[in-house]
XYZ file of C-alpha atoms in Angstrom:
242
model
C 166.548 257.066 107.945
C 168.203 254.459 110.382
C 171.966 255.418 110.993
C 174.677 254.718 108.802
C 178.028 253.446 109.704
C 180.262 256.642 109.402
C 182.814 256.196 106.559
C 184.292 259.623 106.497
C 187.385 259.296 107.709
C 188.884 261.710 110.218
C 191.878 263.597 109.727
C 194.281 265.527 111.517
C 194.170 268.994 109.637
C 194.808 272.499 111.450
C 191.405 274.124 112.340
C 191.370 278.229 113.271
C 188.160 277.189 116.232
C 186.832 281.030 117.356
C 185.009 279.253 119.853
C 183.846 275.328 121.515
C 181.257 273.891 123.931
C 179.475 270.628 124.154
C 176.988 271.706 121.719
C 178.263 273.954 118.908
C 181.866 274.719 117.712
C 182.536 277.591 115.856
C 185.262 277.723 113.236
C 187.313 280.503 110.982
C 187.164 278.153 107.709
C 190.621 278.973 105.346
C 189.954 279.673 101.683
C 190.954 276.506 99.682
C 189.186 274.193 101.689
C 186.212 272.223 100.988
C 182.999 271.899 103.824
C 182.102 268.356 103.398
C 183.256 265.451 100.992
C 181.871 265.418 97.622
C 182.937 263.776 93.933
C 186.400 265.226 93.500
C 187.008 266.230 97.392
C 186.430 263.071 99.086
C 189.268 264.380 101.953
C 190.709 266.851 102.922
C 187.612 268.680 104.184
C 186.546 270.738 106.977
C 184.130 267.618 107.918
C 187.178 265.306 107.946
C 188.902 267.777 110.381
C 185.721 268.496 112.439
C 186.029 264.586 112.867
C 189.440 264.311 114.064
C 189.223 267.234 116.308
C 185.308 266.662 118.186
C 185.007 263.120 117.659
C 181.235 263.399 117.918
C 178.890 265.701 115.496
C 175.092 265.220 114.749
C 174.093 262.989 112.289
C 170.722 264.641 111.158
C 172.588 265.244 107.300
C 173.928 261.933 107.235
C 177.407 260.478 107.084
C 178.982 262.188 104.424
C 178.201 266.010 106.161
C 177.937 265.419 109.639
C 177.607 268.289 111.750
C 177.178 270.739 109.084
C 174.267 273.447 109.186
C 175.025 275.702 106.696
C 177.861 275.862 104.161
C 180.352 277.976 102.497
C 181.735 277.897 99.082
C 185.376 276.160 98.598
C 187.152 279.691 97.816
C 184.949 281.450 100.513
C 186.818 281.930 103.933
C 185.551 282.797 107.350
C 183.021 282.136 109.992
C 180.870 278.962 109.943
C 178.544 277.293 112.536
C 179.013 273.453 113.232
C 176.857 271.245 115.514
C 177.888 268.268 117.703
C 174.581 266.955 118.365
C 171.184 266.329 117.057
C 169.449 268.893 119.319
C 171.798 271.536 118.352
C 171.428 270.947 114.599
C 167.645 271.320 114.538
C 167.935 274.353 116.766
C 170.476 276.288 114.497
C 168.595 275.033 111.142
C 165.409 276.652 112.669
C 167.432 279.757 113.374
C 169.010 279.766 110.287
C 165.421 279.529 108.786
C 163.780 282.066 110.709
C 166.706 284.838 109.870
C 167.001 285.143 113.928
C 170.499 283.735 113.074
C 172.497 286.766 111.626
C 175.310 286.305 109.306
C 177.517 289.512 107.165
C 180.108 288.893 104.292
C 182.291 291.485 103.616
C 183.439 291.476 99.749
C 185.502 293.358 97.374
C 183.820 293.940 94.011
C 184.864 295.224 90.523
C 183.295 298.989 89.962
C 182.072 301.683 91.872
C 178.463 300.500 93.116
C 176.343 303.946 92.666
C 174.114 303.557 95.551
C 175.432 303.530 99.419
C 173.023 299.804 99.999
C 170.349 298.278 98.885
C 168.390 294.973 98.408
C 168.711 292.519 95.444
C 165.406 290.445 95.311
C 165.554 287.902 92.430
C 164.926 284.280 91.820
C 167.802 281.964 91.568
C 168.181 278.649 89.417
C 170.706 276.581 87.882
C 172.362 278.119 84.804
C 171.096 276.535 81.867
C 174.402 276.659 79.847
C 176.525 275.798 82.680
C 175.492 273.347 85.260
C 178.552 274.362 87.775
C 177.159 278.051 87.884
C 173.951 279.699 89.171
C 172.083 282.210 87.672
C 169.144 284.930 88.156
C 166.153 283.976 86.226
C 163.054 285.030 85.589
C 160.986 282.123 86.621
C 161.290 278.561 88.013
C 164.096 279.663 90.260
C 164.035 280.303 94.233
C 163.648 283.066 95.865
C 167.186 284.881 96.911
C 167.660 288.448 99.189
C 170.649 290.021 99.485
C 170.782 293.029 101.454
C 174.173 295.334 100.695
C 176.126 298.569 102.652
C 179.216 300.033 100.759
C 181.714 300.489 103.308
C 184.759 302.186 100.982
C 184.584 303.139 97.966
C 187.909 303.342 95.553
C 186.886 304.030 92.064
C 187.426 300.949 90.183
C 186.906 298.733 93.475
C 183.979 298.773 96.168
C 184.006 297.057 99.308
C 181.083 296.188 100.511
C 179.254 294.242 103.282
C 175.983 291.952 102.631
C 173.802 289.775 104.926
C 171.843 287.469 103.678
C 168.326 286.904 103.909
C 168.207 283.834 102.328
C 171.014 280.937 101.345
C 171.089 279.935 97.964
C 174.096 278.670 96.456
C 176.649 281.388 95.614
C 173.975 283.673 95.976
C 176.233 287.084 97.019
C 178.579 286.007 93.999
C 175.442 285.956 91.566
C 173.790 288.985 92.770
C 176.644 291.352 92.526
C 177.617 289.931 89.281
C 173.803 290.475 88.434
C 174.165 294.275 89.385
C 177.147 294.688 87.407
C 179.996 294.434 90.140
C 181.144 291.264 90.336
C 183.252 290.100 92.779
C 187.278 290.208 92.765
C 189.041 287.453 91.763
C 185.891 284.923 91.040
C 186.597 282.234 88.625
C 183.032 281.326 87.888
C 181.418 284.909 87.730
C 184.157 287.530 86.653
C 186.863 285.558 85.223
C 189.177 288.346 84.132
C 192.870 289.148 85.214
C 193.081 290.882 88.426
C 196.081 293.072 90.035
C 195.274 291.121 93.295
C 196.764 288.017 94.540
C 193.914 285.975 95.891
C 192.586 282.309 94.946
C 189.251 282.488 94.655
C 186.808 285.305 95.205
C 187.485 288.150 97.654
C 184.437 286.821 100.200
C 185.072 286.295 103.502
C 182.270 284.996 105.988
C 182.948 288.035 108.895
C 180.696 287.752 111.515
C 177.745 285.269 112.705
C 175.110 285.916 115.643
C 172.832 283.339 116.853
C 171.311 282.000 119.921
C 172.311 279.231 121.987
C 170.723 276.268 121.679
C 171.022 275.265 125.220
C 171.823 277.952 127.037
C 169.235 280.354 124.720
C 172.512 283.197 125.438
C 172.870 285.420 122.554
C 176.207 284.964 121.068
C 178.116 287.028 118.198
C 181.331 285.878 116.828
C 183.507 287.803 114.327
C 186.585 286.021 112.140
C 189.252 288.682 111.241
C 190.003 288.997 107.487
C 192.319 286.645 105.618
C 195.964 287.614 105.259
C 195.013 288.101 101.392
C 192.063 290.075 101.904
C 193.903 292.531 104.413
C 196.441 292.494 101.577
C 193.693 293.796 98.660
C 192.006 296.148 101.439
C 195.828 297.721 102.040
C 196.649 298.105 98.595
C 193.263 299.822 97.706
C 193.645 302.428 100.689
C 196.938 303.230 99.495
C 195.906 303.732 95.772
C 198.367 300.764 94.810
C 195.835 298.575 92.386
C 196.543 300.220 88.642
């Protein structure tokens, strides 16, 4: 389509930038930050902040989502890559589609996962009873595949690493709830009281590996755990969660 005038306003919002060059910017998104403007969140988003910081972003996703190659939920923290031009955007999108760009997530879930590792493979679609939620369905959904690996067990809670083979909306949150181990603090899929102080689900996009669209060099980055999840992990290790 013809280029449209950009009507999303740049905003001077602090960003935690892990890496940046003329083609890409890798950021550590804070929990609570919306990625791009949408109904109810027209400003204060990552896109508003990026437009102020970068000036130039790719236009492939249109005026509302410039530069956004992949998304994180509002209350998921961690590493994201954004494209500064269309060539970088196309390359990164193709890598994500071809699964050559690797992402891992760290999650704290309720319960003691029985197996040390596994693969969850289902269909996911909109929940028929709540359009704001996703659900595992028997037919009519899209393929969704998540690999998981248990890192630490604490009886009532488990720390798990997840790797996405597909990128469906709320995929890790839906898949862990489907297994019977919902994420701590998840307001949609585990609306139970938690002994921990966290606003939203205990899910962090921890690592990202991709091939640079211009140089062809393989790059790898890691975003440290945010303070709220670091405190949860510390309390779990000290046994302070009853």
